[in-house]
Short mmCIF file of C-alpha atoms in Angstrom, two decimals:
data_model
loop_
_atom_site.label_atom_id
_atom_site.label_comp_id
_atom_site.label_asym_id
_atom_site.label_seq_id
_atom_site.Cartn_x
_atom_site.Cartn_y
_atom_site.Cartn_z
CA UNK A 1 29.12 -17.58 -33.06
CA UNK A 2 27.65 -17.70 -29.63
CA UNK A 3 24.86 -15.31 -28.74
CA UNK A 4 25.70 -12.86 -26.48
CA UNK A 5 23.88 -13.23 -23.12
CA UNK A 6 21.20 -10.35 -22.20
CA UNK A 7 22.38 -7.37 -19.91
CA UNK A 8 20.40 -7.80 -16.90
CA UNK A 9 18.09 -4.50 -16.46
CA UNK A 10 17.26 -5.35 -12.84
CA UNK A 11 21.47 -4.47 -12.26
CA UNK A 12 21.23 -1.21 -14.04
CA UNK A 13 18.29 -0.34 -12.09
CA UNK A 14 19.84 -1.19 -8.85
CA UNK A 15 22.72 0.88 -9.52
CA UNK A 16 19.94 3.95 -10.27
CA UNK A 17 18.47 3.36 -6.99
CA UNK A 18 21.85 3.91 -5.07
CA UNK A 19 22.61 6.76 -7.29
CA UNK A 20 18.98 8.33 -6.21
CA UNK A 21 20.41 7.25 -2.38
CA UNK A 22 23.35 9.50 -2.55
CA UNK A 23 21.52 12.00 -4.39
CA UNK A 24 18.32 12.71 -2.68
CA UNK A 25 17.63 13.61 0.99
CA UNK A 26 16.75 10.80 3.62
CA UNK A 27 12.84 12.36 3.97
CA UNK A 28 12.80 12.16 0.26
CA UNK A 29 13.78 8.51 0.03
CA UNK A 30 11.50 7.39 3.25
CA UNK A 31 8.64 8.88 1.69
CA UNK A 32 8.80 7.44 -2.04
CA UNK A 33 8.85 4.49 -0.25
CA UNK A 34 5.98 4.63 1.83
CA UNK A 35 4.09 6.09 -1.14
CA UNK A 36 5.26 2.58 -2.76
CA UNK A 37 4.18 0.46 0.40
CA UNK A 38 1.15 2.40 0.81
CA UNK A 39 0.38 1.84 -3.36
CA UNK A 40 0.75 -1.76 -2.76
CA UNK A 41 -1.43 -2.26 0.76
CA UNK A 42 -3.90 -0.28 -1.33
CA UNK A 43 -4.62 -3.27 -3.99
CA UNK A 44 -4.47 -0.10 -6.93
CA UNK A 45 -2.85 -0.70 -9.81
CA UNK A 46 -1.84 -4.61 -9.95
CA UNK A 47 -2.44 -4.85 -13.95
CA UNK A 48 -4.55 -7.77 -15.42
CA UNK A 49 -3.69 -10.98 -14.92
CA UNK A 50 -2.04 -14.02 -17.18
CA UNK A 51 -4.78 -15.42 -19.47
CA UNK A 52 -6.91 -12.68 -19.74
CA UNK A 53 -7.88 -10.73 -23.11
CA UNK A 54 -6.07 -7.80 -23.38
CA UNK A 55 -8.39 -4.68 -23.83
CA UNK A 56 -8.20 -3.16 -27.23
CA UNK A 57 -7.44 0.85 -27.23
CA UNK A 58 -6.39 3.05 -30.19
CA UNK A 59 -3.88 6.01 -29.32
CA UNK A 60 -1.95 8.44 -30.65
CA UNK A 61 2.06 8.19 -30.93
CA UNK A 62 4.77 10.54 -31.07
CA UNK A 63 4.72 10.96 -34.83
CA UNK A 64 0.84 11.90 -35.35
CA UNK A 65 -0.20 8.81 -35.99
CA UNK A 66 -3.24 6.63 -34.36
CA UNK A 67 -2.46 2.98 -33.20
CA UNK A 68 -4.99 0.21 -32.37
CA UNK A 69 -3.68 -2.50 -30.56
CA UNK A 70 -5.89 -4.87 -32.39
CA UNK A 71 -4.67 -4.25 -35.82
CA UNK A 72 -1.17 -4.64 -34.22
CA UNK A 73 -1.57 -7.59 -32.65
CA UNK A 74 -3.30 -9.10 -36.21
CA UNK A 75 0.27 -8.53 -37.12
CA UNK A 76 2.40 -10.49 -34.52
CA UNK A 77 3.24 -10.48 -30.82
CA UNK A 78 2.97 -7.31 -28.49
CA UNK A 79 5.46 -6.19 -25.79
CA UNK A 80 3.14 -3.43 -24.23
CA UNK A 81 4.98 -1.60 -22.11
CA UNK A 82 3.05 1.31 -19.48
CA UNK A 83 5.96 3.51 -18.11
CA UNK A 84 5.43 6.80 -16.25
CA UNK A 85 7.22 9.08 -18.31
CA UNK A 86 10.19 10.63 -19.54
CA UNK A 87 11.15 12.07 -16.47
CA UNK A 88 11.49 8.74 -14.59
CA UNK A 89 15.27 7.56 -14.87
CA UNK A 90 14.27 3.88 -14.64
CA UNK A 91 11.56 4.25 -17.13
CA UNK A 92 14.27 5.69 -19.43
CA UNK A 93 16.37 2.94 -17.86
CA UNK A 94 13.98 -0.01 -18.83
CA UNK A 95 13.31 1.41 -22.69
CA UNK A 96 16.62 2.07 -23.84
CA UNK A 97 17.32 -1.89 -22.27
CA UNK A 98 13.94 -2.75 -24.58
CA UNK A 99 15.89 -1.14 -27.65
CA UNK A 100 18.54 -2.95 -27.21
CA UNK A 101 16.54 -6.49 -27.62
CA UNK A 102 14.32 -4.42 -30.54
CA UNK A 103 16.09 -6.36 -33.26
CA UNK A 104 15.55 -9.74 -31.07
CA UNK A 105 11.68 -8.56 -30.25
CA UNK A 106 11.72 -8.83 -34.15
CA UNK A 107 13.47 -11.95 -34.90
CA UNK A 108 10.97 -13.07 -32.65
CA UNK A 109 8.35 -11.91 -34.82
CA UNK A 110 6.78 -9.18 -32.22
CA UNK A 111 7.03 -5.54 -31.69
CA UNK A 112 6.76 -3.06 -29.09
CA UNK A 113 4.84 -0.11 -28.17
CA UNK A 114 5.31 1.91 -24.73
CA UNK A 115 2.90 4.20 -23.47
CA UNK A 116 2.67 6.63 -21.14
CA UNK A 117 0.18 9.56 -19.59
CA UNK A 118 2.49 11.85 -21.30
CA UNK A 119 1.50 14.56 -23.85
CA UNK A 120 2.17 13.57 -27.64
CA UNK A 121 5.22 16.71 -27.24
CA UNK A 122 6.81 15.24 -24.22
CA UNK A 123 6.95 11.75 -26.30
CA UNK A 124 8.59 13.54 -29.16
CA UNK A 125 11.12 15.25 -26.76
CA UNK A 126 11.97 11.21 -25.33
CA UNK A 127 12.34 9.99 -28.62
CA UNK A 128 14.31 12.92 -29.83
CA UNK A 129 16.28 12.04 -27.36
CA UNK A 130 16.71 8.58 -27.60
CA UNK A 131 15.70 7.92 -30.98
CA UNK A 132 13.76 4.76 -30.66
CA UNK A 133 12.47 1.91 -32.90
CA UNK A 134 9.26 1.61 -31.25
CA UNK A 135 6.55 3.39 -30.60
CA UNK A 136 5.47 5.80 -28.22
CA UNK A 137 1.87 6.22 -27.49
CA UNK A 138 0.30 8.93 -25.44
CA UNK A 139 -2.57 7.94 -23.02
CA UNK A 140 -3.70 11.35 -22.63
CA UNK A 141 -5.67 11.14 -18.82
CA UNK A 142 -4.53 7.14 -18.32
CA UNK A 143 -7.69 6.01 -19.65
CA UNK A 144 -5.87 3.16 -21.25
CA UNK A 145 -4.01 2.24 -18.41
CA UNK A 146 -7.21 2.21 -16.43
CA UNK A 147 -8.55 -0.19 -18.85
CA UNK A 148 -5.47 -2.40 -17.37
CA UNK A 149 -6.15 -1.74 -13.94
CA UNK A 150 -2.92 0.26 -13.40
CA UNK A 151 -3.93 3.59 -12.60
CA UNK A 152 -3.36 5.55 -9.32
CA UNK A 153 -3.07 9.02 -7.69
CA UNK A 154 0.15 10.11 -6.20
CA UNK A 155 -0.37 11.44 -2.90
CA UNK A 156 -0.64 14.72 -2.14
CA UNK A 157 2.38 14.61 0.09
CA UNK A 158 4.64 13.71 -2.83
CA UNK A 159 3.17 16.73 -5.40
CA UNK A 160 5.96 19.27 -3.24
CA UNK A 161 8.15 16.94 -3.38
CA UNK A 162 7.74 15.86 -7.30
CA UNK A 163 7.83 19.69 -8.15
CA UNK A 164 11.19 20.52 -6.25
CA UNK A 165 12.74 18.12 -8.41
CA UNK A 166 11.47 19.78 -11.73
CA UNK A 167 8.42 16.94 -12.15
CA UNK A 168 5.55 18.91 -12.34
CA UNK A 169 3.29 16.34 -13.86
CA UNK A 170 0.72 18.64 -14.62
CA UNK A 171 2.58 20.41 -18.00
CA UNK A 172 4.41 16.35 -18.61
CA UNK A 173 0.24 14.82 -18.71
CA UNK A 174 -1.25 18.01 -19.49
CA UNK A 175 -4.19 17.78 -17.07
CA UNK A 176 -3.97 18.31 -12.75
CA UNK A 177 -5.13 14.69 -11.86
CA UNK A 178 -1.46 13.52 -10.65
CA UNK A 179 -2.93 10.66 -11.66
CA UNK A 180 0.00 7.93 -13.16
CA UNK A 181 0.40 4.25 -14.36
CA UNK A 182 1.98 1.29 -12.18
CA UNK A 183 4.75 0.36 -14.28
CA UNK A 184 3.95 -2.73 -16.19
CA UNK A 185 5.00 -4.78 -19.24
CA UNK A 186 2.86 -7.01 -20.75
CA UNK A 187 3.45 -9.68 -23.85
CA UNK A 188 -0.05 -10.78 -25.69
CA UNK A 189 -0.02 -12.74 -28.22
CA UNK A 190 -2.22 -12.54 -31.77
CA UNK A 191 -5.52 -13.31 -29.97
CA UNK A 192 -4.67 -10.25 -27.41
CA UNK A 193 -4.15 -12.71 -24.38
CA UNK A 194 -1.48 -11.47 -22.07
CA UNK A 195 1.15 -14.28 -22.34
CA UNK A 196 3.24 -12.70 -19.79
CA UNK A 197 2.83 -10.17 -17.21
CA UNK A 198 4.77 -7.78 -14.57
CA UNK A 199 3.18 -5.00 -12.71
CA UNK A 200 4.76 -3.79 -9.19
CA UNK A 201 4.05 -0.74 -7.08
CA UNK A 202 7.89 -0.70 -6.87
CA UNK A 203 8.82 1.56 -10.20
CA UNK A 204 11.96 0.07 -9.48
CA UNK A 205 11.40 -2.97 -10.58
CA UNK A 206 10.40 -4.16 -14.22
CA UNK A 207 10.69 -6.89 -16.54
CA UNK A 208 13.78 -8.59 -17.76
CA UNK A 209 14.55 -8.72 -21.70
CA UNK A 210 15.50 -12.21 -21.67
CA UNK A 211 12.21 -12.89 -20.19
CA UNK A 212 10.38 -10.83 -23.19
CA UNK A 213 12.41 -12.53 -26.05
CA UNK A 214 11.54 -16.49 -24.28
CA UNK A 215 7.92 -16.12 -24.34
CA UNK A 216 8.18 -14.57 -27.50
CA UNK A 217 9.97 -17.17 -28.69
CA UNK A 218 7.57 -19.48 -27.40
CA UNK A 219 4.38 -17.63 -28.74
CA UNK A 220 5.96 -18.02 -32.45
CA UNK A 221 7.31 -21.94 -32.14
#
């Protein structure tokens, strides 16, 4: 039998984008994206580059548990994934698309961990929720994500308008920084070299399953 071809994630997040149009106020939408234009003029948060070693980090995930990225990557590919939360619908939009492909990621011989500035309890709630295969690592105060040069501050002229739509960031991260990740996957192989990378200012934009599960594929043949 034919494989089925994968969904495309980059359609589902389009459609979240108009349903965020029709939803939210004009002065809303204008300044998320100036917030994203000025994130990108800035140079912040543009992730490590193809080629590079990724740097090693150990974490805790939603179950207790502390994970080293070098003892998972002695085990087979990584799809790390840095997503801002559980809050953000195309976060939630771009790991339940990853959980669909979770039984390809391991055909493929990888795995896949996501983490996010969130507190340990808000990754429980998500995967409560969700019920994931993967993992879900908290990077309490984005010192990881640092580490991958994808850390920024959101603006103080967003905070108001974060906390009028129930984000208050500060009991999601459990610290005042409004600091956050650039959205970002990354796929490094069992020497920790990113193999693939995607990292936009644009949270509405992230990287395409089939694209995972091809250089997977090509890391294990």
């Amino acid at each position: 039998m034919e494989k089925m071809p994968f969904q495309k994630l980059q359609s589902e997040l389009e459609a979240a984008t108009v349903q965020m149009k029709q939803m939210l106020p004009q002065e809303v939408l204008d300044a998320f994206e100036m917030s994203i234009q000025e994130l990108r003029e800035s140079g912040v948060g543009t992730g490590l580059e193809l080629g590079t070693q990724a740097p090693d980090f150990t974490l805790i995930d939603h179950t207790g548990n502390e994970i080293t990225l070098s003892e998972e990557t002695a085990k087979g590919p990584v799809v790390l994934i840095f997503y801002r939360g559980g809050w953000c619908p195309f976060c939630n939009l771009q790991l339940l698309a990853y959980q669909r492909i979770w039984k390809d990621i391991q055909a493929a011989g990888g795995q896949l961990i996501a983490v996010s500035p969130q507190t340990p309890d808000q990754s429980i709630l998500l995967n409560e929720k969700h019920r994931f295969s993967f993992l879900l690592l908290s990077d309490m105060h984005n010192q990881t994500a640092e580490k991958y040069n994808l850390k920024f501050r959101l603006p103080d002229h967003l905070h108001d308008i974060y906390r009028s739509l129930g984000i208050t960031l500060d009991a999601f991260n459990g610290d005042h920084s409004w600091e956050l990740p650039v959205p970002a996957t990354f796929v490094i192989d069992t020497a920790r070299i990113i193999r693939a990378a995607q990292a936009d200012a644009d949270y509405k934009k992230r990287m395409e399953p089939a694209e995972i599960i091809q250089i997977l594929n090509a890391i294990s043949s």
